[in-house]
XYZ file of N, CA and C in Angstrom:
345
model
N 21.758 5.472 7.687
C 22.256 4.349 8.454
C 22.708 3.248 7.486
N 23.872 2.314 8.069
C 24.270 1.371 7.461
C 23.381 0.485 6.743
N 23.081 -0.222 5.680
C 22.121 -1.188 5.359
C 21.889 -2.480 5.890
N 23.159 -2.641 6.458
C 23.386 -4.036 7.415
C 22.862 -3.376 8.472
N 22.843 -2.513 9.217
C 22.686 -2.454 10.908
C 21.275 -2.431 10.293
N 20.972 -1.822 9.322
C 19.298 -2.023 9.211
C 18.776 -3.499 9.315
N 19.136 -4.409 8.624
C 18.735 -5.495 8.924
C 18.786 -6.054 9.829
N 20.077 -6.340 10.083
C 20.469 -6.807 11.756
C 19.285 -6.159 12.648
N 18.846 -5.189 12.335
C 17.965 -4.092 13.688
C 16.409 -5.192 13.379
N 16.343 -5.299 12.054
C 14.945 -6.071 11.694
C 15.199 -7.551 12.226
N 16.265 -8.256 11.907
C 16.353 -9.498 12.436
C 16.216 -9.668 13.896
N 16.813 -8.966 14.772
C 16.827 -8.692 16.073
C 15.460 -8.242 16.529
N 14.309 -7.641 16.109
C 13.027 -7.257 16.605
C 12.172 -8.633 16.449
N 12.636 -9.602 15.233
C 11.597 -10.556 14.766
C 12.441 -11.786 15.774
N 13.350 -11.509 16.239
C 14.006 -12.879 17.211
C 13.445 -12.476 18.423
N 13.254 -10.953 18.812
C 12.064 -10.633 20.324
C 11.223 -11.096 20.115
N 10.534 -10.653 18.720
C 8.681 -10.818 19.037
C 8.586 -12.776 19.249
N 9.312 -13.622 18.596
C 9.538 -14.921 18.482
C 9.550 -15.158 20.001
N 10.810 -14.756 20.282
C 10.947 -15.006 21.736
C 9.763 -14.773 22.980
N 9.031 -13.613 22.396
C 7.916 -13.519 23.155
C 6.758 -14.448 23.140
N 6.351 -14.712 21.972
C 5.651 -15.661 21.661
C 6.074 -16.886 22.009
N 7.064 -17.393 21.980
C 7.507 -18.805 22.921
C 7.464 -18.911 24.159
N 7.701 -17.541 24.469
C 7.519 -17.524 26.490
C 6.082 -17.944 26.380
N 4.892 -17.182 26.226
C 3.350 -17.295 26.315
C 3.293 -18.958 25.860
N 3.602 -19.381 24.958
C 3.492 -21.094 24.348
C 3.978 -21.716 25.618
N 5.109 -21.496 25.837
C 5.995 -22.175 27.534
C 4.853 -21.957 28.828
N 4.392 -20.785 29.071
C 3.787 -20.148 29.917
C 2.110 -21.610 29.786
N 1.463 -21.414 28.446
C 0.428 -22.489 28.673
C 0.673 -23.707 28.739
N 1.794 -23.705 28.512
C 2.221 -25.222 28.424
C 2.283 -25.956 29.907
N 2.991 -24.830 30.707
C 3.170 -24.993 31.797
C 1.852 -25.007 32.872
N 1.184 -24.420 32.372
C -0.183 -24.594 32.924
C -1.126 -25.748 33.157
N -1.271 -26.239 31.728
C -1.697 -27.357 31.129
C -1.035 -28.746 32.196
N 0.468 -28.642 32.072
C 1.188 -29.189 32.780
C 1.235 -29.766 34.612
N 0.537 -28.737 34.671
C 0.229 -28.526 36.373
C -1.099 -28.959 36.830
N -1.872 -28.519 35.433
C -3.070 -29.437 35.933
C -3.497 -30.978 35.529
N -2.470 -31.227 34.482
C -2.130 -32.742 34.743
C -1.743 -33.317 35.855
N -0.754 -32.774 36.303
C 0.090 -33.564 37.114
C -1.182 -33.318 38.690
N -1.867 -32.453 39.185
C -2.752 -32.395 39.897
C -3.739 -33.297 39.925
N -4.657 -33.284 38.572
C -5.513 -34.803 38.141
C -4.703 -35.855 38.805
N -3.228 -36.233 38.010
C -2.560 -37.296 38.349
C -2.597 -37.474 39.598
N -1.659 -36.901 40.720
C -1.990 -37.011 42.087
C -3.519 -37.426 42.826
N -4.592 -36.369 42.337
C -5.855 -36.809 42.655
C -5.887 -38.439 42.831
N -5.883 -39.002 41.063
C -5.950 -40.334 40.524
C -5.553 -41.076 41.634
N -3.948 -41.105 42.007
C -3.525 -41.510 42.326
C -3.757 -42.037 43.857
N -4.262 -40.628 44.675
C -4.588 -40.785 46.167
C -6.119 -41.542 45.971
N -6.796 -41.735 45.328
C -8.227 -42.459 45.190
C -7.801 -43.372 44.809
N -6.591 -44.178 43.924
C -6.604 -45.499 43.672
C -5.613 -46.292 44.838
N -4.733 -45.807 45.393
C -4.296 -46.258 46.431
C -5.098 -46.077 47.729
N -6.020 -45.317 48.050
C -6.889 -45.231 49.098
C -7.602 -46.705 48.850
N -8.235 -47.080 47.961
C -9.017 -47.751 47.722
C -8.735 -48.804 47.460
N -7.070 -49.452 47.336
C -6.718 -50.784 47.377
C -6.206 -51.385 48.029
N -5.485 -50.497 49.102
C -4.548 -50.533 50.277
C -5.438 -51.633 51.364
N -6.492 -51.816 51.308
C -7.228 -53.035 52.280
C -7.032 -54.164 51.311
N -7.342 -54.208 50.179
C -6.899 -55.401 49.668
C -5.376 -55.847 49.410
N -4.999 -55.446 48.907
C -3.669 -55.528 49.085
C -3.248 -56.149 50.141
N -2.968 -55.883 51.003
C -2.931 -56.796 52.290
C -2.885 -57.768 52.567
N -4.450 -58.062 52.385
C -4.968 -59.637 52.413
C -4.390 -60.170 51.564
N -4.615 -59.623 50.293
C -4.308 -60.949 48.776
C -2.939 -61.266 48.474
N -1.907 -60.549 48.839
C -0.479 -60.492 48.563
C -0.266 -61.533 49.395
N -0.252 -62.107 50.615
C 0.164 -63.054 51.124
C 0.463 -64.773 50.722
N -0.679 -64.581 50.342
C -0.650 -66.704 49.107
C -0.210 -66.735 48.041
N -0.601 -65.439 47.266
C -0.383 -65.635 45.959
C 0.966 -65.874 45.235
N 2.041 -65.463 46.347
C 3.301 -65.633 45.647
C 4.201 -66.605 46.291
N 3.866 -67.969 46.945
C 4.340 -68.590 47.402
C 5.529 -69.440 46.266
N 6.663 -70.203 46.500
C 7.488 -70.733 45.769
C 7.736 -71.648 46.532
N 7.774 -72.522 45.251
C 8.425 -74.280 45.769
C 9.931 -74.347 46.292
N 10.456 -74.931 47.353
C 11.736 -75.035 47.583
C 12.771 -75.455 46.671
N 12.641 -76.082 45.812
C 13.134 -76.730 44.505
C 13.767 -75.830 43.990
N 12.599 -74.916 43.594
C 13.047 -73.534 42.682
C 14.343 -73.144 43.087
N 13.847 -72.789 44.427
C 15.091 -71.711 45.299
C 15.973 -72.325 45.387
N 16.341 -73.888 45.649
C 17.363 -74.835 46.220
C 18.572 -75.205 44.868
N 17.818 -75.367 43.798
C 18.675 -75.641 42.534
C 19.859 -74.789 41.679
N 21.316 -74.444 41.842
C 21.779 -73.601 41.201
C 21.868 -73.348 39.659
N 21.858 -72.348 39.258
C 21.687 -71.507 37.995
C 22.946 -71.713 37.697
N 23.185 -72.781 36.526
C 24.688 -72.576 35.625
C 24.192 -71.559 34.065
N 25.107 -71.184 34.360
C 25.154 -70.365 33.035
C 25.338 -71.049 31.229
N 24.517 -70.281 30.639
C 24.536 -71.438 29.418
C 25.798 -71.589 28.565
N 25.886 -72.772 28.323
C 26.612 -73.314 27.144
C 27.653 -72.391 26.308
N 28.577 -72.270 26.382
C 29.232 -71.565 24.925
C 29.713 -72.059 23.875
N 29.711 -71.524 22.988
C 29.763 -72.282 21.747
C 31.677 -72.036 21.008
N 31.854 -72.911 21.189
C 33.439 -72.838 20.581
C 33.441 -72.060 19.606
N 34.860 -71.389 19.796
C 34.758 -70.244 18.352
C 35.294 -70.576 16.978
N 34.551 -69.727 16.104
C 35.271 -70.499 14.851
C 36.067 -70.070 14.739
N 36.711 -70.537 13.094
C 38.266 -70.166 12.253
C 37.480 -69.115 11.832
N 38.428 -67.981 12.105
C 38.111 -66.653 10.949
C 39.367 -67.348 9.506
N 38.751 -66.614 8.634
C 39.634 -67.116 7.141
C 40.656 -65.859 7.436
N 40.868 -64.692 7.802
C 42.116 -63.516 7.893
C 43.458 -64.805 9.002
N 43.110 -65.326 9.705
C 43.633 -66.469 10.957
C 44.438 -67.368 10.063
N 46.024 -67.408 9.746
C 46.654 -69.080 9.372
C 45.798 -70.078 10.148
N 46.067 -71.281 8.818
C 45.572 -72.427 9.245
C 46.182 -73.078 10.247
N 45.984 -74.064 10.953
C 46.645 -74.652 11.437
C 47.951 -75.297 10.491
N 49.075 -75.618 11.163
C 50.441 -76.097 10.611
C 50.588 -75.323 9.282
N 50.432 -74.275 8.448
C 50.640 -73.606 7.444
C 51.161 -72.001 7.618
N 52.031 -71.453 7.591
C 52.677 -70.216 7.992
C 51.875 -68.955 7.045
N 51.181 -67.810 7.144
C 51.184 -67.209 5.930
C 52.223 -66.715 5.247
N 53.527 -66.599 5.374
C 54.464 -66.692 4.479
C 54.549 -67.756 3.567
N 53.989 -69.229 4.550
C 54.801 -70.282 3.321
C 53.294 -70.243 2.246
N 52.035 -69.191 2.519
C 50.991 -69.666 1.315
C 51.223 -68.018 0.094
N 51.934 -67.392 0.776
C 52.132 -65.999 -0.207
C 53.582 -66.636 -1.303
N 54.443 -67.768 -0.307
C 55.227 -68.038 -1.399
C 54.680 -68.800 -2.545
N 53.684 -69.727 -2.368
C 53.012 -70.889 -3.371
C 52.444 -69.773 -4.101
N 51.561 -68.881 -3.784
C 51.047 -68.294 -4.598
C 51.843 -67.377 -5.445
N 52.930 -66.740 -5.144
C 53.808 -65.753 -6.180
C 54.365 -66.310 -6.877
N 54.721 -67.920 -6.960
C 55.547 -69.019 -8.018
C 54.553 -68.723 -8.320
N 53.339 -68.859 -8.691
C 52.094 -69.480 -9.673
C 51.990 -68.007 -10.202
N 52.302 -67.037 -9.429
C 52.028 -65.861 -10.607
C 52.889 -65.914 -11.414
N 54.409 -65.921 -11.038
C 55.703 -65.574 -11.735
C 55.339 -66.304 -13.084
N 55.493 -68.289 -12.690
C 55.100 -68.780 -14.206
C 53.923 -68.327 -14.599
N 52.939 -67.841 -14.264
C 52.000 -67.348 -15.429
C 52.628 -65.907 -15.957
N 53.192 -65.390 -15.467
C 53.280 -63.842 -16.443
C 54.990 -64.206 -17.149
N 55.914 -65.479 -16.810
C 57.040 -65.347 -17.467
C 56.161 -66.279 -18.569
N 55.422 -67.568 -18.683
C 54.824 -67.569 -19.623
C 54.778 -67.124 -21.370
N 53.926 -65.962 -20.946
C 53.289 -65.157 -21.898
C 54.705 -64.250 -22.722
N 55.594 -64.331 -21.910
C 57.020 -63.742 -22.406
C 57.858 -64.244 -23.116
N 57.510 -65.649 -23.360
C 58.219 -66.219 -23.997
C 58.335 -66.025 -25.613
């Protein structure tokens, strides 16, 4: 037989047995899972059994609000003017007319040195 189908045949038995072994890991997991969530429910029907009379009573005062509160409208805050980005011309200055100032100042510095 080919030496590759041999391997391939070995790689393929060790990706079953893997696979098997992850089902059983899934399988307790899922178990584990169910009897959480059972506890949970339990928990759950004993702590709501058992507060549902209070509740009742105590929720009523405790959350009363002043008319003030409710009566006053909500403006939204402040914004803050935006700045100058430096990429942005200045005001009254073109970026053409600051690329021209600056290429005179190169020109005489490099005709300069030519002299």
């Amino acid at each position: 037989m080919n030496p590759s189908v041999v391997a391939a045949h070995k790689r393929i038995g060790l990706l079953q047995k893997f696979n098997k072994w992850q089902g059983k890991a899934i399988e307790k997991m899922q178990k584990s899972m169910d009897k959480m969530v059972s506890k949970i429910k339990s928990l759950e029907k004993k702590v709501s059994g058992s507060s549902n009379k209070k509740k009742k009573a105590a929720t009523a005062p405790t959350f009363l609000r002043s008319r003030s509160l409710l009566t006053t409208p909500r403006r939204p805050p402040a914004q803050e003017p935006h700045r100058a980005s430096s990429l942005e011309p200045r005001e009254g200055e073109d970026n053409s007319q600051r690329r021209r100032k600056s290429s005179k100042v190169r020109r005489s510095s490099s005709t300069t040195g030519l002299d």
